[in-house]
Short mmCIF file of C-alpha atoms and ligand atoms in Angstrom, two decimals:
data_model
loop_
_atom_site.label_atom_id
_atom_site.label_comp_id
_atom_site.label_asym_id
_atom_site.label_seq_id
_atom_site.Cartn_x
_atom_site.Cartn_y
_atom_site.Cartn_z
CA UNK A 1 44.23 -102.27 20.37
CA UNK A 2 45.99 -101.08 23.49
CA UNK A 3 48.17 -103.62 25.23
CA UNK A 4 46.96 -104.34 28.80
CA UNK A 5 49.79 -102.31 30.31
CA UNK A 6 49.03 -99.35 28.06
CA UNK A 7 45.32 -99.36 28.83
CA UNK A 8 46.03 -99.63 32.55
CA UNK A 9 48.43 -96.77 32.23
CA UNK A 10 45.77 -94.78 30.33
CA UNK A 11 43.19 -95.42 33.01
CA UNK A 12 45.57 -94.47 35.79
CA UNK A 13 46.46 -91.25 33.99
CA UNK A 14 42.80 -90.34 33.60
CA UNK A 15 42.05 -91.12 37.23
CA UNK A 16 44.88 -88.79 38.25
CA UNK A 17 43.49 -86.09 35.93
CA UNK A 18 40.07 -86.44 37.52
CA UNK A 19 41.57 -86.11 41.02
CA UNK A 20 43.29 -82.90 39.93
CA UNK A 21 40.08 -81.56 38.39
CA UNK A 22 38.11 -82.36 41.55
CA UNK A 23 40.54 -80.17 43.45
CA UNK A 24 40.90 -77.29 40.96
CA UNK A 25 37.32 -77.27 39.61
CA UNK A 26 34.93 -78.19 42.42
CA UNK A 27 32.00 -77.26 40.15
CA UNK A 28 32.72 -80.14 37.74
CA UNK A 29 30.06 -82.67 38.82
CA UNK A 30 31.63 -85.57 36.96
CA UNK A 31 34.88 -85.12 38.89
CA UNK A 32 32.98 -84.63 42.13
CA UNK A 33 31.12 -87.94 41.88
CA UNK A 34 33.57 -90.11 39.95
CA UNK A 35 34.44 -93.06 42.16
CA UNK A 36 37.57 -95.07 41.48
CA UNK A 37 36.09 -98.03 43.34
CA UNK A 38 33.07 -98.02 41.09
CA UNK A 39 35.22 -97.66 37.98
CA UNK A 40 37.47 -100.53 39.07
CA UNK A 41 34.43 -102.75 39.58
CA UNK A 42 33.47 -102.47 35.88
CA UNK A 43 34.49 -104.89 33.13
CA UNK A 44 36.65 -103.74 30.20
CA UNK A 45 33.77 -102.92 27.90
CA UNK A 46 31.92 -100.86 30.49
CA UNK A 47 35.13 -99.05 31.38
CA UNK A 48 35.55 -98.05 27.75
CA UNK A 49 31.95 -96.84 27.60
CA UNK A 50 32.40 -94.85 30.80
CA UNK A 51 35.46 -93.04 29.40
CA UNK A 52 33.44 -92.03 26.36
CA UNK A 53 30.71 -90.58 28.58
CA UNK A 54 33.05 -88.55 30.77
CA UNK A 55 35.74 -87.66 28.20
CA UNK A 56 34.16 -84.20 27.81
CA UNK A 57 34.51 -83.48 31.53
CA UNK A 58 38.16 -84.57 31.59
CA UNK A 59 39.14 -82.64 28.48
CA UNK A 60 37.16 -79.58 29.63
CA UNK A 61 37.88 -79.23 33.34
CA UNK A 62 35.65 -76.15 33.60
CA UNK A 63 32.59 -78.27 32.75
CA UNK A 64 29.61 -77.84 34.98
CA UNK A 65 28.28 -81.33 34.34
CA UNK A 66 31.17 -83.00 32.54
CA UNK A 67 29.36 -85.92 30.91
CA UNK A 68 27.21 -86.69 27.88
CA UNK A 69 25.33 -89.98 27.53
CA UNK A 70 26.22 -91.89 24.39
CA UNK A 71 23.27 -94.28 24.34
CA UNK A 72 19.87 -94.09 25.99
CA UNK A 73 20.74 -97.08 28.20
CA UNK A 74 23.66 -95.21 29.77
CA UNK A 75 21.54 -93.61 32.49
CA UNK A 76 20.59 -97.05 33.82
CA UNK A 77 23.90 -98.78 33.02
CA UNK A 78 26.03 -96.14 34.76
CA UNK A 79 23.60 -95.13 37.45
CA UNK A 80 26.16 -95.18 40.31
CA UNK A 81 28.04 -92.33 38.61
CA UNK A 82 25.28 -90.47 36.79
CA UNK A 83 22.51 -90.51 39.39
CA UNK A 84 24.39 -88.48 42.03
CA UNK A 85 25.38 -85.97 39.35
CA UNK A 86 21.76 -85.72 38.21
CA UNK A 87 20.47 -85.30 41.78
CA UNK A 88 23.01 -82.60 42.46
CA UNK A 89 22.30 -80.60 39.31
CA UNK A 90 18.52 -80.93 39.49
CA UNK A 91 18.42 -80.42 43.23
CA UNK A 92 16.73 -83.73 44.08
CA UNK A 93 17.60 -84.91 47.61
CA UNK A 94 18.80 -88.48 48.10
CA UNK A 95 15.71 -89.60 49.99
CA UNK A 96 13.38 -88.41 47.24
CA UNK A 97 12.34 -90.67 44.36
CA UNK A 98 13.36 -89.45 40.94
CA UNK A 99 10.21 -89.53 38.87
CA UNK A 100 9.14 -87.66 35.78
CA UNK A 101 5.53 -86.71 35.09
CA UNK A 102 4.32 -84.70 32.13
CA UNK A 103 1.62 -82.06 32.19
CA UNK A 104 0.96 -79.45 29.54
CA UNK A 105 -2.37 -78.28 30.94
CA UNK A 106 -1.24 -74.72 31.65
CA UNK A 107 -0.93 -74.13 27.92
CA UNK A 108 -4.62 -73.32 27.94
CA UNK A 109 -4.40 -70.98 30.94
CA UNK A 110 -3.89 -67.26 31.02
CA UNK A 111 -0.21 -66.50 31.37
CA UNK A 112 0.70 -63.21 29.81
CA UNK A 113 3.79 -61.14 30.64
CA UNK A 114 1.79 -57.99 29.91
CA UNK A 115 -0.05 -58.62 33.17
CA UNK A 116 3.28 -58.09 34.95
CA UNK A 117 3.96 -54.84 33.10
CA UNK A 118 2.34 -53.61 29.87
CA UNK A 119 5.82 -52.84 28.48
CA UNK A 120 6.54 -56.57 28.38
CA UNK A 121 4.54 -57.03 25.20
CA UNK A 122 7.27 -57.59 22.63
CA UNK A 123 9.53 -59.92 24.55
CA UNK A 124 11.55 -62.47 22.63
CA UNK A 125 10.28 -65.83 23.98
CA UNK A 126 11.44 -69.33 23.17
CA UNK A 127 10.62 -72.78 24.43
CA UNK A 128 12.32 -75.95 23.24
CA UNK A 129 12.37 -79.60 24.08
CA UNK A 130 15.10 -82.10 23.32
CA UNK A 131 14.09 -85.50 21.95
CA UNK A 132 16.02 -88.57 20.88
CA UNK A 133 14.75 -91.62 19.04
CA UNK A 134 15.07 -94.92 20.88
CA UNK A 135 16.10 -96.60 17.62
CA UNK A 136 19.41 -94.69 17.19
CA UNK A 137 22.51 -94.26 19.34
CA UNK A 138 22.65 -90.82 20.98
CA UNK A 139 24.48 -88.19 18.84
CA UNK A 140 27.89 -88.73 20.51
CA UNK A 141 27.99 -92.34 19.31
CA UNK A 142 26.38 -91.94 15.89
CA UNK A 143 28.38 -92.83 12.81
CA UNK A 144 28.19 -90.64 9.74
CA UNK A 145 25.91 -93.28 8.17
CA UNK A 146 23.57 -93.08 11.20
CA UNK A 147 23.43 -89.29 10.91
CA UNK A 148 22.54 -89.46 7.23
CA UNK A 149 19.99 -92.23 7.74
CA UNK A 150 18.42 -90.25 10.58
CA UNK A 151 18.12 -87.13 8.46
CA UNK A 152 16.46 -89.06 5.60
CA UNK A 153 13.91 -90.40 8.09
CA UNK A 154 13.19 -86.88 9.34
CA UNK A 155 12.87 -85.48 5.81
CA UNK A 156 10.08 -88.04 5.20
CA UNK A 157 8.25 -86.73 8.25
CA UNK A 158 8.79 -83.07 7.28
CA UNK A 159 7.49 -83.81 3.80
CA UNK A 160 4.33 -85.21 5.40
CA UNK A 161 4.06 -82.10 7.60
CA UNK A 162 4.59 -79.72 4.69
CA UNK A 163 0.95 -79.55 3.66
CA UNK A 164 -0.33 -78.93 7.19
CA UNK A 165 -2.27 -75.69 7.52
CA UNK A 166 -0.66 -74.76 10.85
CA UNK A 167 2.77 -76.37 10.73
CA UNK A 168 3.53 -76.50 7.03
CA UNK A 169 7.02 -75.25 6.18
CA UNK A 170 10.41 -75.99 4.67
CA UNK A 171 13.38 -78.19 5.55
CA UNK A 172 16.88 -76.80 5.10
CA UNK A 173 19.75 -79.25 5.11
CA UNK A 174 23.44 -78.63 5.74
CA UNK A 175 24.36 -82.00 4.26
CA UNK A 176 26.55 -81.41 1.18
CA UNK A 177 24.78 -82.67 -1.91
CA UNK A 178 21.34 -82.93 -0.28
CA UNK A 179 18.41 -81.89 -2.46
CA UNK A 180 17.35 -79.68 0.49
CA UNK A 181 20.77 -78.09 0.99
CA UNK A 182 21.15 -74.35 1.69
CA UNK A 183 24.28 -72.35 0.91
CA UNK A 184 26.62 -70.84 3.49
CA UNK A 185 25.04 -67.37 3.30
CA UNK A 186 21.51 -68.62 3.78
CA UNK A 187 22.73 -70.74 6.70
CA UNK A 188 24.45 -67.73 8.31
CA UNK A 189 21.28 -65.66 7.98
CA UNK A 190 19.32 -68.37 9.81
CA UNK A 191 21.97 -68.42 12.54
CA UNK A 192 21.83 -64.64 12.87
CA UNK A 193 18.04 -64.84 13.16
CA UNK A 194 18.54 -67.30 16.08
CA UNK A 195 16.62 -69.93 14.16
CA UNK A 196 19.48 -72.26 13.33
CA UNK A 197 22.27 -73.66 15.47
CA UNK A 198 25.89 -72.60 15.15
CA UNK A 199 28.73 -74.75 13.84
CA UNK A 200 29.04 -77.28 16.64
CA UNK A 201 32.79 -77.49 16.11
CA UNK A 202 32.97 -74.25 18.11
CA UNK A 203 31.75 -75.96 21.28
CA UNK A 204 34.64 -77.85 22.90
CA UNK A 205 32.30 -79.76 25.23
CA UNK A 206 30.38 -81.20 22.28
CA UNK A 207 33.58 -81.86 20.32
CA UNK A 208 35.06 -83.99 23.11
CA UNK A 209 31.84 -86.00 23.35
CA UNK A 210 31.80 -86.80 19.63
CA UNK A 211 28.49 -84.97 19.30
CA UNK A 212 29.79 -82.52 16.69
CA UNK A 213 31.51 -85.24 14.62
CA UNK A 214 30.89 -85.43 10.87
CA UNK A 215 29.67 -81.82 10.82
CA UNK A 216 27.72 -80.71 8.77
CA UNK A 217 26.43 -84.10 7.60
CA UNK A 218 22.95 -85.02 8.78
CA UNK A 219 22.31 -81.54 10.17
CA UNK A 220 19.46 -79.25 9.27
CA UNK A 221 16.32 -77.49 10.36
CA UNK A 222 12.64 -77.40 9.57
CA UNK A 223 10.82 -74.10 9.91
CA UNK A 224 7.10 -73.50 9.59
CA UNK A 225 5.94 -70.83 7.13
CA UNK A 226 4.80 -68.83 10.17
CA UNK A 227 8.47 -69.07 11.35
CA UNK A 228 7.40 -69.82 14.93
CA UNK A 229 7.75 -73.61 14.89
CA UNK A 230 11.23 -74.99 14.35
CA UNK A 231 12.86 -78.41 14.49
CA UNK A 232 16.62 -78.83 14.65
CA UNK A 233 18.06 -82.05 13.29
CA UNK A 234 21.40 -83.39 14.48
CA UNK A 235 22.46 -80.95 17.17
CA UNK A 236 23.15 -81.99 20.80
CA UNK A 237 20.06 -84.21 20.71
CA UNK A 238 18.64 -85.94 17.64
CA UNK A 239 15.89 -83.35 17.68
CA UNK A 240 15.32 -80.00 19.29
CA UNK A 241 11.72 -78.96 18.77
CA UNK A 242 10.85 -75.38 19.58
CA UNK A 243 8.53 -72.47 19.33
CA UNK A 244 9.76 -68.86 19.14
CA UNK A 245 7.76 -65.67 19.25
CA UNK A 246 7.90 -61.97 20.09
CA UNK A 247 5.11 -61.03 22.45
CA UNK A 248 4.00 -61.70 26.00
CA UNK A 249 1.64 -64.66 25.86
CA UNK A 250 3.58 -67.55 27.38
CA UNK A 251 0.61 -69.92 27.36
CA UNK A 252 0.12 -69.44 23.63
CA UNK A 253 3.83 -70.07 23.05
CA UNK A 254 3.76 -73.32 25.04
CA UNK A 255 0.51 -74.35 23.35
CA UNK A 256 2.05 -73.86 19.94
CA UNK A 257 5.00 -76.08 20.82
CA UNK A 258 2.76 -78.75 22.30
CA UNK A 259 0.49 -78.91 19.26
CA UNK A 260 3.42 -79.10 16.86
CA UNK A 261 5.20 -81.69 18.97
CA UNK A 262 2.13 -83.96 19.08
CA UNK A 263 1.65 -83.71 15.35
CA UNK A 264 5.31 -84.32 14.52
CA UNK A 265 5.70 -87.23 16.98
CA UNK A 266 3.01 -89.15 15.11
CA UNK A 267 5.15 -89.07 11.97
CA UNK A 268 8.34 -90.56 13.44
CA UNK A 269 9.46 -93.62 15.46
CA UNK A 270 9.14 -93.45 19.29
CA UNK A 271 11.26 -91.20 21.49
CA UNK A 272 13.58 -92.65 24.15
CA UNK A 273 11.83 -92.17 27.48
CA UNK A 274 12.16 -93.58 31.00
CA UNK A 275 9.72 -93.30 33.88
CA UNK A 276 12.48 -92.06 36.17
CA UNK A 277 14.43 -89.76 33.88
CA UNK A 278 11.72 -88.76 31.44
CA UNK A 279 12.90 -87.91 27.93
CA UNK A 280 16.42 -89.19 27.50
CA UNK A 281 18.89 -86.51 26.41
CA UNK A 282 22.63 -86.40 25.68
CA UNK A 283 23.26 -84.01 28.53
CA UNK A 284 22.11 -84.95 32.04
CA UNK A 285 21.11 -81.31 32.59
CA UNK A 286 18.28 -81.69 30.08
CA UNK A 287 16.64 -84.91 31.31
CA UNK A 288 13.01 -85.06 32.37
CA UNK A 289 10.96 -82.59 30.42
CA UNK A 290 14.07 -81.84 28.32
CA UNK A 291 12.53 -78.42 28.21
CA UNK A 292 14.23 -75.05 28.21
CA UNK A 293 11.87 -72.11 28.28
CA UNK A 294 13.46 -68.70 28.09
CA UNK A 295 12.90 -65.07 27.41
CA UNK A 296 15.02 -62.00 26.90
CA UNK A 297 14.56 -59.46 29.66
CA UNK A 298 16.27 -56.05 29.83
CA UNK A 299 17.86 -55.75 33.28
CA UNK A 300 20.11 -52.67 32.91
CA UNK A 301 20.30 -51.95 36.64
CA UNK A 302 20.81 -55.50 37.87
CA UNK A 303 23.55 -56.03 35.28
CA UNK A 304 25.11 -52.56 35.61
CA UNK A 305 24.32 -51.71 32.03
CA UNK A 306 25.09 -55.19 30.82
CA UNK A 307 28.65 -55.29 32.14
CA UNK A 308 28.14 -57.79 34.99
CA UNK A 309 25.85 -60.79 35.17
CA UNK A 310 26.74 -61.80 38.75
CA UNK A 311 24.07 -59.86 40.62
CA UNK A 312 21.25 -60.83 38.29
CA UNK A 313 22.44 -64.44 38.36
CA UNK A 314 22.42 -64.50 42.14
CA UNK A 315 19.00 -62.90 42.42
CA UNK A 316 17.52 -65.18 39.77
CA UNK A 317 18.70 -68.30 41.58
CA UNK A 318 16.23 -67.58 44.39
CA UNK A 319 13.44 -67.84 41.84
CA UNK A 320 14.77 -71.04 40.27
CA UNK A 321 16.05 -69.24 37.19
CA UNK A 322 19.36 -69.35 35.32
CA UNK A 323 20.76 -66.28 33.63
CA UNK A 324 22.96 -66.18 30.55
CA UNK A 325 23.83 -63.49 28.04
CA UNK A 326 21.32 -62.76 25.31
CA UNK A 327 23.77 -64.18 22.75
CA UNK A 328 23.30 -67.74 24.02
CA UNK A 329 25.25 -70.14 26.22
CA UNK A 330 28.54 -68.69 27.55
CA UNK A 331 27.79 -65.16 26.20
CA UNK A 332 27.69 -61.78 27.96
CA UNK A 333 24.68 -59.55 28.48
CA UNK A 334 23.52 -57.75 25.38
CA UNK A 335 22.82 -54.06 24.83
CA UNK A 336 20.82 -52.41 27.56
CA UNK A 337 21.53 -55.30 29.90
CA UNK A 338 19.47 -57.74 27.88
CA UNK A 339 19.74 -61.19 29.48
CA UNK A 340 18.28 -64.60 28.77
CA UNK A 341 16.44 -66.09 31.75
CA UNK A 342 15.11 -69.63 32.01
CA UNK A 343 13.91 -72.01 34.73
CA UNK A 344 16.85 -74.12 35.78
CA UNK A 345 14.93 -77.29 36.66
CA UNK A 346 14.00 -79.70 33.89
CA UNK A 347 13.72 -83.01 35.74
CA UNK A 348 11.11 -83.81 38.40
CA UNK A 349 9.02 -80.82 37.36
CA UNK A 350 6.26 -80.76 34.76
CA UNK A 351 6.05 -78.62 31.65
CA UNK A 352 3.30 -76.60 33.34
CA UNK A 353 5.48 -75.98 36.40
CA UNK A 354 8.29 -74.74 34.17
CA UNK A 355 5.97 -72.24 32.53
CA UNK A 356 4.72 -71.03 35.92
CA UNK A 357 8.27 -70.72 37.22
CA UNK A 358 9.23 -68.59 34.22
CA UNK A 359 6.21 -66.35 34.69
CA UNK A 360 6.59 -65.89 38.45
CA UNK A 361 10.38 -65.54 38.21
CA UNK A 362 10.04 -62.86 35.56
CA UNK A 363 7.60 -60.96 37.77
CA UNK A 364 9.99 -61.16 40.73
CA UNK A 365 13.11 -60.16 38.77
CA UNK A 366 11.25 -57.36 37.05
CA UNK A 367 10.13 -55.88 40.36
CA UNK A 368 13.68 -56.18 41.71
CA UNK A 369 15.01 -54.36 38.64
CA UNK A 370 12.45 -51.60 39.07
CA UNK A 371 13.28 -51.03 42.74
CA UNK A 372 17.07 -51.23 42.28
N1 LIG B 1 28.87 -80.06 28.90
C1 LIG B 1 28.87 -78.72 29.37
C2 LIG B 1 29.20 -78.70 30.83
O1 LIG B 1 29.23 -79.74 31.45
C3 LIG B 1 27.56 -78.01 29.12
C4 LIG B 1 26.41 -78.46 29.98
C5 LIG B 1 25.09 -77.78 29.76
N2 LIG B 1 24.90 -77.29 28.46
C6 LIG B 1 24.45 -78.01 27.45
N3 LIG B 1 24.41 -77.44 26.27
N4 LIG B 1 24.08 -79.25 27.60
O2 LIG B 1 29.45 -77.64 31.38
#
């Protein structure tokens, strides 16, 4: 236990750090919206919870968001801090209600990248959603026992899914001693194939938030025999459920995810969900649909052969898209200027709108590339 003087000193030190970050890193949304008056108005226990939420943004001043929720109630309990950050990131003006609706209807529509250009027929496409169970703390606050208990619960569901004609597959665990465990080589091959997540200890933002703690216990992935339906267990959210394919048919990709998601959800306890923030996620950037839909597009001209992402990033912003390197978050463009593009908005938009944004944005960026 800290003595009162020590904890006061600790708080004062952190407040000073946040003031310095606000000045040096104006992009850090936690530092931008942290209010000392609000903090001072909280009782001891809420102060301690708040430090846990924003520790990542203090220890990593270059954070864009700078906070990870630790329990699904945090978004309501710390609304005065988190809501302005959420509005800023998701571009929701103050006078507009935050409200999340879901709509997957476009998954039955015609939405094929080949209609933009026939060469876009073997594009690497991926769509994922984050989900957390209401019954467990969010990953940052899970104990090792929680992580193991959670994995056991998921293995039961995967075992039930195994015999399914469309989604049958295999679960691979990273938990030492698990009867489903895979060895280091097999794990690395799955990482190289972009099916499995990397060692979370390499992500300082997750480390600070406690999300990578107890690695690799309670971590694993389920993959369908068709290899296009994947569920991650124990990454940034309890579950990341995704569909991956090479091709051009976005509607089919989204449809595949939706079907698998519906089937899987019936086998497990309910997800944490709020009418305002939609599916509750660790990171405020993922709230709402918790969906990230992306594809790899070669933009050699816009990226000057892959050496600079700035121009593509700027152009993509006009179409509501984010650009990152093809190697994942914080990576550079790949060979031939291959970049990963995805609709930036996740909250206050529907799943259908995200798919349409990706389609229209791809068309616009592609035509810009061609005329550059
Ligand atoms: N916490 C990091 C930041 O604030 C990453 C945010 C978005 N990425 C993510 N994987 N949630 O910059």
